[in-house]
CSV table of N, CA, C and O in Angstrom, one decimal:
chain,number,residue,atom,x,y,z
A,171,UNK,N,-12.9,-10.1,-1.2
A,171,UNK,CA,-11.8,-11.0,-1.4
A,171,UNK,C,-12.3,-12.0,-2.6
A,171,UNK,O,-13.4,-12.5,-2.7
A,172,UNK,N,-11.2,-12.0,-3.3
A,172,UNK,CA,-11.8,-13.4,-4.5
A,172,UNK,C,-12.2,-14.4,-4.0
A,172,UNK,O,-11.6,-14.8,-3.1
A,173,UNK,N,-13.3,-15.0,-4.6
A,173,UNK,CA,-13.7,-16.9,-4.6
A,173,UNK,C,-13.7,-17.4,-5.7
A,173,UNK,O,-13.7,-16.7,-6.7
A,174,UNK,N,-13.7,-18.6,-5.5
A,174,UNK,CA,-13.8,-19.8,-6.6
A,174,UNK,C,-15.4,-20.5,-6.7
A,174,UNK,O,-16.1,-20.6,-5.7
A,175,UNK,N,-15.7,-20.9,-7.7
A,175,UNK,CA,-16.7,-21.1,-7.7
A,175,UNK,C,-16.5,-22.9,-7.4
A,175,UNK,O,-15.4,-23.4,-7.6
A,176,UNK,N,-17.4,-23.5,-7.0
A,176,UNK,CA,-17.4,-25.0,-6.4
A,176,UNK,C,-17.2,-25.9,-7.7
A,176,UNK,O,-17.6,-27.0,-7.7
A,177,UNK,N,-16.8,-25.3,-8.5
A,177,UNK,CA,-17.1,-26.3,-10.0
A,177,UNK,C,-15.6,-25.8,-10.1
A,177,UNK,O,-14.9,-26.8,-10.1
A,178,UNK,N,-14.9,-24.8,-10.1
A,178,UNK,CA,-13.8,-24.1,-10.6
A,178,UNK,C,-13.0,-25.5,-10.1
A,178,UNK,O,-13.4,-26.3,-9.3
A,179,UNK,N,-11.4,-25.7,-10.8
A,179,UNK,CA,-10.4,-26.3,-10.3
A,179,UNK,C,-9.7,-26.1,-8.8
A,179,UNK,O,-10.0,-25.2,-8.1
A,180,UNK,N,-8.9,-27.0,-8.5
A,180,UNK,CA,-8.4,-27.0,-7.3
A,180,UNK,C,-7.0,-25.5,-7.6
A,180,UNK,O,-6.2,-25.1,-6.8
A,181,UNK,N,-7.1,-25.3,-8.5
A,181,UNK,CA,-5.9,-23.7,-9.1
A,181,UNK,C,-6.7,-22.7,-8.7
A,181,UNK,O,-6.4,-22.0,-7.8
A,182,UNK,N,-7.8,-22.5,-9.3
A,182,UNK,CA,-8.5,-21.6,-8.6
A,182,UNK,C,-9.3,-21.1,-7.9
A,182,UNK,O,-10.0,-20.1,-7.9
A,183,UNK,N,-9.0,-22.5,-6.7
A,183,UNK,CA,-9.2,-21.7,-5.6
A,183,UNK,C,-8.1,-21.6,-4.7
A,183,UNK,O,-8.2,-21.3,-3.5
A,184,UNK,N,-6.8,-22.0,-5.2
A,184,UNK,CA,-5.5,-21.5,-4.4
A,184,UNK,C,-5.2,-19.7,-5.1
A,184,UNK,O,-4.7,-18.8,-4.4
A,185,UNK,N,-5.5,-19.7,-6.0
A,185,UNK,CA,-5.2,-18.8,-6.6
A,185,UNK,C,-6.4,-18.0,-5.7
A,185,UNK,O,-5.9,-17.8,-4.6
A,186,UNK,N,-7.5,-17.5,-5.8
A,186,UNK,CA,-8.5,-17.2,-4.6
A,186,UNK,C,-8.2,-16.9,-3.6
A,186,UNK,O,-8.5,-15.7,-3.2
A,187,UNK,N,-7.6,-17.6,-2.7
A,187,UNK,CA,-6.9,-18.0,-1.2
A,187,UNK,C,-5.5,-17.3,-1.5
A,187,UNK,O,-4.8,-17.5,-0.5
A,188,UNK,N,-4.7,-16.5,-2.8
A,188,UNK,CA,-3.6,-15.9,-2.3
A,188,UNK,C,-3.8,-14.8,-2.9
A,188,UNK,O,-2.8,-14.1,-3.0
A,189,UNK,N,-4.9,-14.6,-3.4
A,189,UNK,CA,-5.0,-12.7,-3.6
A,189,UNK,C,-5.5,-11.8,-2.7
A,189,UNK,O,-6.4,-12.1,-2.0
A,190,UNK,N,-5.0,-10.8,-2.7
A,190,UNK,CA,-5.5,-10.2,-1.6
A,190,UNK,C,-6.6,-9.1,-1.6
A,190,UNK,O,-6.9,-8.4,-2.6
A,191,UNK,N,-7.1,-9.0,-0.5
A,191,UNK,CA,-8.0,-8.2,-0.5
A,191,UNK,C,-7.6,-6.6,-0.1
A,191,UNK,O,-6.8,-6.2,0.9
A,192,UNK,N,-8.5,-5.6,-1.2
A,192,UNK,CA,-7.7,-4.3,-1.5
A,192,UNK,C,-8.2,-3.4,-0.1
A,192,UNK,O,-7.8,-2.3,0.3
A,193,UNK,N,-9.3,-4.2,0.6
A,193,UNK,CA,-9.6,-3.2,1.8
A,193,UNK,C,-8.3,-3.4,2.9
A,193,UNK,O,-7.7,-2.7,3.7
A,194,UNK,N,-8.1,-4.5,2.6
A,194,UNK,CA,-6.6,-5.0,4.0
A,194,UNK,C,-5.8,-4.3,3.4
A,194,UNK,O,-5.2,-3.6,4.2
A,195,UNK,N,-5.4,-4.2,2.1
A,195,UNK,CA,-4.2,-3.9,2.2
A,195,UNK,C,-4.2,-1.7,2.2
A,195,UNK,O,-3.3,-0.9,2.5
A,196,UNK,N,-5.3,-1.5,1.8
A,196,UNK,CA,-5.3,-0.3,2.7
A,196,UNK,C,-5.5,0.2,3.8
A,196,UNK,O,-5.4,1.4,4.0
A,197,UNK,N,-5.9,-0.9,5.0
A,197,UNK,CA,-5.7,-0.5,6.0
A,197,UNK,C,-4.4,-0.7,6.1
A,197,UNK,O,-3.8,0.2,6.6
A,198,UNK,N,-3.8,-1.7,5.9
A,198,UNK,CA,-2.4,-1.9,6.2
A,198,UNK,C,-1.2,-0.3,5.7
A,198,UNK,O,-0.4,0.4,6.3
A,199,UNK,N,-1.7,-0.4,4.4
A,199,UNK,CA,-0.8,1.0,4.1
A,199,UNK,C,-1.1,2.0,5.3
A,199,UNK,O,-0.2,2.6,5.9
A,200,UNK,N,-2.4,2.1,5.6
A,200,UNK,CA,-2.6,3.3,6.7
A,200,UNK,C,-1.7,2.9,8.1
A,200,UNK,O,-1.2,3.8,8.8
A,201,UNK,N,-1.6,1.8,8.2
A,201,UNK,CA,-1.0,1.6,9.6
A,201,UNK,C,0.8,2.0,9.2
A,201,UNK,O,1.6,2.7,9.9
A,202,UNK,N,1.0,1.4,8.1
A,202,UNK,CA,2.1,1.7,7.7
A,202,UNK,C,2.7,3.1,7.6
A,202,UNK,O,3.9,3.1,8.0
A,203,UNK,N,2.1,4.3,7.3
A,203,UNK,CA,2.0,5.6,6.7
A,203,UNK,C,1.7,6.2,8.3
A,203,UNK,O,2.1,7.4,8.5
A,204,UNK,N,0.9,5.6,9.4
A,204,UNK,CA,0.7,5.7,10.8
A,204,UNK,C,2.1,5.8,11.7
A,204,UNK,O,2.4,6.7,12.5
A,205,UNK,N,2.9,4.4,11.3
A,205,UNK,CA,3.8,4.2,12.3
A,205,UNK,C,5.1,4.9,11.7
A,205,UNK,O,6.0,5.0,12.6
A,206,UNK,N,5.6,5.4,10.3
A,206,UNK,CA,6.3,6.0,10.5
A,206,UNK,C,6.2,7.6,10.0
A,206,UNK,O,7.0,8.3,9.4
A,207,UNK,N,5.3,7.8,10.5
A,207,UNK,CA,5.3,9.2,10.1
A,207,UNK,C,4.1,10.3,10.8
A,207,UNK,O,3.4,11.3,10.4
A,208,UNK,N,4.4,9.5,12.1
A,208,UNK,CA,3.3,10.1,13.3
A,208,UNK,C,3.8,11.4,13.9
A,208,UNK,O,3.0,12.3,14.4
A,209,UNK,N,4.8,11.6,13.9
A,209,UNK,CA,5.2,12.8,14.7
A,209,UNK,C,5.2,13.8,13.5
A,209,UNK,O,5.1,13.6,12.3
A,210,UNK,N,5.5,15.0,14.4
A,210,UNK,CA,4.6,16.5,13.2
A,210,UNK,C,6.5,16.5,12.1
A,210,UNK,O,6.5,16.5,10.9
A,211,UNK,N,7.5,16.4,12.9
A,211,UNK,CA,8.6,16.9,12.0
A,211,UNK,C,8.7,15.5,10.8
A,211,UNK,O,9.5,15.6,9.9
A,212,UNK,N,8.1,14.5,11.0
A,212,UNK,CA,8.7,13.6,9.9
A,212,UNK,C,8.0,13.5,8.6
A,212,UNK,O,6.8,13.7,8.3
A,213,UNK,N,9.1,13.1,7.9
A,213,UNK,CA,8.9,13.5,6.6
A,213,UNK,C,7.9,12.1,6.3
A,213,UNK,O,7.8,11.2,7.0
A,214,UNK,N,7.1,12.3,4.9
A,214,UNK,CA,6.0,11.4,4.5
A,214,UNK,C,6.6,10.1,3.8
A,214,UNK,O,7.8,9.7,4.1
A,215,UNK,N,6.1,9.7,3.0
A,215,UNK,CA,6.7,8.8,2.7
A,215,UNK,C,6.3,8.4,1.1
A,215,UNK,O,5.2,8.7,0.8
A,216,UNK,N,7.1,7.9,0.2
A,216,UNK,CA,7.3,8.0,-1.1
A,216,UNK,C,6.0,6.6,-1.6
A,216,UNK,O,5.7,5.8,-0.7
A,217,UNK,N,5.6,6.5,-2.3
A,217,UNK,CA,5.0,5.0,-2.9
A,217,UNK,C,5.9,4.0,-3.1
A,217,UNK,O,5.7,2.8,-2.7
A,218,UNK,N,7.0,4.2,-3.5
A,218,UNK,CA,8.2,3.3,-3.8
A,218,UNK,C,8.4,3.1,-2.2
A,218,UNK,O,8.5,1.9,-2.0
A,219,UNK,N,8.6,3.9,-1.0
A,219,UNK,CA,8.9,3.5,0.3
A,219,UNK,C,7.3,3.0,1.0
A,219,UNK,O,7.3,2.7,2.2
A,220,UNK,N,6.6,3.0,0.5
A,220,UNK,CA,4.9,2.2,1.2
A,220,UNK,C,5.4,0.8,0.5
A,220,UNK,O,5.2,-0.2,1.3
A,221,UNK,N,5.9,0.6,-0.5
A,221,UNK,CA,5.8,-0.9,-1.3
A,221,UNK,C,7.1,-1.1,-0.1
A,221,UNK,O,6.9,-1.9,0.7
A,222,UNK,N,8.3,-0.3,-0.2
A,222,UNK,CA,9.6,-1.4,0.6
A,222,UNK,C,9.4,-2.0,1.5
A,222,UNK,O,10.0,-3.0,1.7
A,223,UNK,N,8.0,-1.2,2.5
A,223,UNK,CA,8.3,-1.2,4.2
A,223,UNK,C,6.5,-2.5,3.8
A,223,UNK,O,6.0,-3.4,4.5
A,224,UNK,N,6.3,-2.3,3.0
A,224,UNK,CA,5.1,-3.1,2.7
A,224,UNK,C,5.7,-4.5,2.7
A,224,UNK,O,5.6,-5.4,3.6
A,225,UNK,N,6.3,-4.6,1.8
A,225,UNK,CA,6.6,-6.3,1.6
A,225,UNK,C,8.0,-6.7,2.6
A,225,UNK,O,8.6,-7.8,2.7
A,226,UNK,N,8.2,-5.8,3.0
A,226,UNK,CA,9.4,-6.5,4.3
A,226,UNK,C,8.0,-6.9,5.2
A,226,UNK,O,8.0,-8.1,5.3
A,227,UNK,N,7.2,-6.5,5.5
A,227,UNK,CA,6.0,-6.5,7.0
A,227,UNK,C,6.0,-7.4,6.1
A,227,UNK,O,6.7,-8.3,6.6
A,228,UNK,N,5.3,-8.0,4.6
A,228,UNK,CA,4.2,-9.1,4.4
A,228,UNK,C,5.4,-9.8,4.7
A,228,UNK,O,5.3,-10.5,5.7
A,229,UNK,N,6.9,-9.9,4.0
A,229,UNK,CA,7.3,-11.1,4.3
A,229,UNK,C,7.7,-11.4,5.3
A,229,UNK,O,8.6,-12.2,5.3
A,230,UNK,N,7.6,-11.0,6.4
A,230,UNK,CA,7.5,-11.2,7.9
A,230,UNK,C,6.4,-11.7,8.7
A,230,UNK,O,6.4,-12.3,9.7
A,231,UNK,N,5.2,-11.2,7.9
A,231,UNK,CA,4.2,-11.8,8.8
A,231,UNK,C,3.5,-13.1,8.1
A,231,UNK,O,3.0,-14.0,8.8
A,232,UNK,N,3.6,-13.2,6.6
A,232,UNK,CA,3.1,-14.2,6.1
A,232,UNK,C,1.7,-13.5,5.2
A,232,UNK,O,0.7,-14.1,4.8
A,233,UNK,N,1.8,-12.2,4.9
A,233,UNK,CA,0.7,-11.8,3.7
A,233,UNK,C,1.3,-11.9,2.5
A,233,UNK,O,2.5,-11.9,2.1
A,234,UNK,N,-0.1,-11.9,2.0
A,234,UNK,CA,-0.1,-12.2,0.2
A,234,UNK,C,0.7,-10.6,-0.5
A,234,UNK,O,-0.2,-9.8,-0.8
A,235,UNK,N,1.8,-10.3,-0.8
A,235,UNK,CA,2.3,-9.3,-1.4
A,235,UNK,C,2.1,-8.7,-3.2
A,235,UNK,O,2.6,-8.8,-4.3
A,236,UNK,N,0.7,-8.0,-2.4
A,236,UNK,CA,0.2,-7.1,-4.3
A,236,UNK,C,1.6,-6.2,-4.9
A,236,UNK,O,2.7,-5.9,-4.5
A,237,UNK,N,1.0,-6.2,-5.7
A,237,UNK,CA,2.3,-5.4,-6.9
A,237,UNK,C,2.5,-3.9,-6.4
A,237,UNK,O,1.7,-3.3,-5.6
A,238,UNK,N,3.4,-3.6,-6.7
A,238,UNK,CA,4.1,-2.2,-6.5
A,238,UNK,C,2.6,-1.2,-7.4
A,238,UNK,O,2.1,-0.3,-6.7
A,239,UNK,N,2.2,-1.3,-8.5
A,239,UNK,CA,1.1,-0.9,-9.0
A,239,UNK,C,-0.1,-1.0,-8.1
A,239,UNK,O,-0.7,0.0,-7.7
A,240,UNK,N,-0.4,-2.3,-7.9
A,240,UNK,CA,-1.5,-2.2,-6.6
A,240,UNK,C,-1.5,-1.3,-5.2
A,240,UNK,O,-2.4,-0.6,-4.6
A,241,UNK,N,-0.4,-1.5,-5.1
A,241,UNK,CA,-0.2,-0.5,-3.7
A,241,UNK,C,-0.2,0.7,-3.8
A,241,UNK,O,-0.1,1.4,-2.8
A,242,UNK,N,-0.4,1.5,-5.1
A,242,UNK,CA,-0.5,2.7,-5.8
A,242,UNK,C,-1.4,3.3,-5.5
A,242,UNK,O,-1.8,4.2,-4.8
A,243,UNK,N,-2.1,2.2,-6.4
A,243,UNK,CA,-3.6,2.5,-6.9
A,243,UNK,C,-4.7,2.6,-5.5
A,243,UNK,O,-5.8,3.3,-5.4
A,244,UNK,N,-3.8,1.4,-4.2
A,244,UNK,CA,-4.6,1.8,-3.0
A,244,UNK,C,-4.1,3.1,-2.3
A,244,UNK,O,-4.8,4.1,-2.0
A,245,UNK,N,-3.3,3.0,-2.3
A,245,UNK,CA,-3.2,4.6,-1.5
A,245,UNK,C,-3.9,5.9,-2.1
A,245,UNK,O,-4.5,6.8,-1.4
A,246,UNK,N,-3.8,5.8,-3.8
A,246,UNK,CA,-4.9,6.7,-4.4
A,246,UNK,C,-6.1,6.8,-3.9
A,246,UNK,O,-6.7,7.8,-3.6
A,247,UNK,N,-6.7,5.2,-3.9
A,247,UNK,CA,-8.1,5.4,-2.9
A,247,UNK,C,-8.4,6.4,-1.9
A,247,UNK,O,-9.3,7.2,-1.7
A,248,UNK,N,-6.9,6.0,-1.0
A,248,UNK,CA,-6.9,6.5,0.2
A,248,UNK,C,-6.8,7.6,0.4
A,248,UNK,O,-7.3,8.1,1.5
A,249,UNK,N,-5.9,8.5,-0.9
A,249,UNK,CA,-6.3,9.8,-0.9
A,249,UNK,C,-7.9,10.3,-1.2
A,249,UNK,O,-8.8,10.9,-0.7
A,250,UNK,N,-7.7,9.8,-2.1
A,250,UNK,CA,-9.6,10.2,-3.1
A,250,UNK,C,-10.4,10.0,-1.6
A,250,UNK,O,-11.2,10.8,-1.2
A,251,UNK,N,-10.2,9.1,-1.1
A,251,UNK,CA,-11.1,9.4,0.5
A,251,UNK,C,-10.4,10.2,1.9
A,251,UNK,O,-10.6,9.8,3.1
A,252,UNK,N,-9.3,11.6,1.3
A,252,UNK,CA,-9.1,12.1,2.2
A,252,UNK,C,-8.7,11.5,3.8
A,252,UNK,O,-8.9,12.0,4.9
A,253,UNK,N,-8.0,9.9,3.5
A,253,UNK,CA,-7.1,9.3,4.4
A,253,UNK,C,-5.9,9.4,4.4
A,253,UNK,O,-5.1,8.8,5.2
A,254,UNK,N,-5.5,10.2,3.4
A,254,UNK,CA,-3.9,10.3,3.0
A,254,UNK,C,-4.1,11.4,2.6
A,254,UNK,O,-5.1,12.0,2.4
A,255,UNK,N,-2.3,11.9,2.4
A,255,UNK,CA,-2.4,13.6,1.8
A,255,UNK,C,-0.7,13.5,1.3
A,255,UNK,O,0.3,12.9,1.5
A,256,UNK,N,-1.3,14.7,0.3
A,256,UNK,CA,0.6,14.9,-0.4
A,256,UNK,C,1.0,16.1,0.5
A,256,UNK,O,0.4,17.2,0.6
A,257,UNK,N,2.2,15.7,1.2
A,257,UNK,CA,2.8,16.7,2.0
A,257,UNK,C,3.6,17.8,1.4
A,257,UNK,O,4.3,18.5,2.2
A,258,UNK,N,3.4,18.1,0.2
A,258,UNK,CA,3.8,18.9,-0.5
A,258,UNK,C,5.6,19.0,-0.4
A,258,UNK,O,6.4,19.9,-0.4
A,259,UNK,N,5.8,17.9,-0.4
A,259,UNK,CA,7.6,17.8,-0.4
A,259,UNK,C,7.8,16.5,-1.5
A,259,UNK,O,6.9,15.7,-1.7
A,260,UNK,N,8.5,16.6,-1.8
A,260,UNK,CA,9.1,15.7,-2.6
A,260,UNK,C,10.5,14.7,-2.2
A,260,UNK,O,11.6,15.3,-2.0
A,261,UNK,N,10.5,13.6,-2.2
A,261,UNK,CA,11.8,12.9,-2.4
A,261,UNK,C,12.4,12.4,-3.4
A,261,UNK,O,12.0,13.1,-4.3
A,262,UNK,N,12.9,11.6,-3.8
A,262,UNK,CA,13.9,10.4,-4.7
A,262,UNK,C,13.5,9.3,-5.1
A,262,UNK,O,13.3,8.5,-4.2
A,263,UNK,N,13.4,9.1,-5.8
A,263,UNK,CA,13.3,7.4,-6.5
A,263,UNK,C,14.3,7.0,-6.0
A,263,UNK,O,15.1,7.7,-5.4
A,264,UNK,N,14.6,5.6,-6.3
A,264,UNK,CA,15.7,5.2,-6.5
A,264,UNK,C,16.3,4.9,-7.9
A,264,UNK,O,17.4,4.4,-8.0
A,265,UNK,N,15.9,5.1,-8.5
A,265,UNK,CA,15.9,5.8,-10.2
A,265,UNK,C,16.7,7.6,-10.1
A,265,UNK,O,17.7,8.0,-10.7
A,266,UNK,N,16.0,8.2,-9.4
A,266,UNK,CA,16.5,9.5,-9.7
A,266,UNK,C,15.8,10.8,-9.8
A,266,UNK,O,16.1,11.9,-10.0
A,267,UNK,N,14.2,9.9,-9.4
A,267,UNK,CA,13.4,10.7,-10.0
A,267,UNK,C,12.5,11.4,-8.9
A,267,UNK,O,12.2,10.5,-8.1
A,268,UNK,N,12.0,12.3,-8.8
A,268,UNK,CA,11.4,13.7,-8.6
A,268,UNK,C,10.0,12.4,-7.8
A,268,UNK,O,9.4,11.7,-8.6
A,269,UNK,N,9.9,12.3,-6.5
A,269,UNK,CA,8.6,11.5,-6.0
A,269,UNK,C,7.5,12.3,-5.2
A,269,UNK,O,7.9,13.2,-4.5
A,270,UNK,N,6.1,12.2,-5.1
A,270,UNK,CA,5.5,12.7,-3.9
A,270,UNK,C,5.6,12.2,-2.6
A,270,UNK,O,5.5,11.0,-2.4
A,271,UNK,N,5.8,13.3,-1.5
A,271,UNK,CA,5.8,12.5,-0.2
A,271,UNK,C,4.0,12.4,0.5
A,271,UNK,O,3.0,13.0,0.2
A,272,UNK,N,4.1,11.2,1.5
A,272,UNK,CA,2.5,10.9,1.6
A,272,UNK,C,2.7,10.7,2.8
A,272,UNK,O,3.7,10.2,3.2
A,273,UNK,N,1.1,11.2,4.0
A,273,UNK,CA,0.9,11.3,5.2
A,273,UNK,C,-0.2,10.9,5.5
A,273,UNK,O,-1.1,11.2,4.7
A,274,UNK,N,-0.4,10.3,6.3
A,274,UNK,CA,-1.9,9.7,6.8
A,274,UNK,C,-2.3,11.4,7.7
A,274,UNK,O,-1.7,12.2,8.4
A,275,UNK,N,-4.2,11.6,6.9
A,275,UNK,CA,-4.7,12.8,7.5
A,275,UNK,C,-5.2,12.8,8.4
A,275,UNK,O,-5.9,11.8,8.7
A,276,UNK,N,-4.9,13.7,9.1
A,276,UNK,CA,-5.3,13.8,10.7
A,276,UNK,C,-6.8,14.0,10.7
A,276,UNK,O,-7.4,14.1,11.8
């Protein structure tokens, strides 16, 4: 998690106190990627659908909401550490476009 250094301004350490940290928000994606897509017939879930179901939860619970890029880049983690997998199906943007679907690995 970011800090501020004790000399830094009173900005940055609010700024500090509202970024988030990328291990939470990968476990969060996993919980996320867990609860809807636990049973064998359901389908995985898009990155654009990890960020929707992402920031409805933060703004419900009161977390700091990373960028639609951040939440990318963590799930990529999450693959690169074989925590996630491409289900080899594809859905939709909401653009139109051609997406990978994503499953937390058993």
């Amino acid at each position: 998690m970011p800090v501020a250094r004790s000399t830094d301004p009173g900005t940055s350490h609010a700024a500090a106190r509202a970024a988030h940290n990328p291990n939470e928000v990968q476990s969060r994606i996993l919980t996320i990627l867990s609860d809807h897509t636990s049973s064998p017939d359901a389908a995985g879930i898009s990155d654009e659908g990890i960020y929707a179901l992402y920031r409805a939860k933060a703004r419900r619970l009161g977390w700091v909401i990373p960028t639609e890029s951040s939440i990318r880049s963590r799930r990529r983690e999450l693959e690169l550490a074989d925590k996630v997998y491409f289900t080899a199906e594809h859905g939709t943007t909401k653009a139109g476009n051609k997406t990978r679907l994503w499953k937390v690995a058993a």
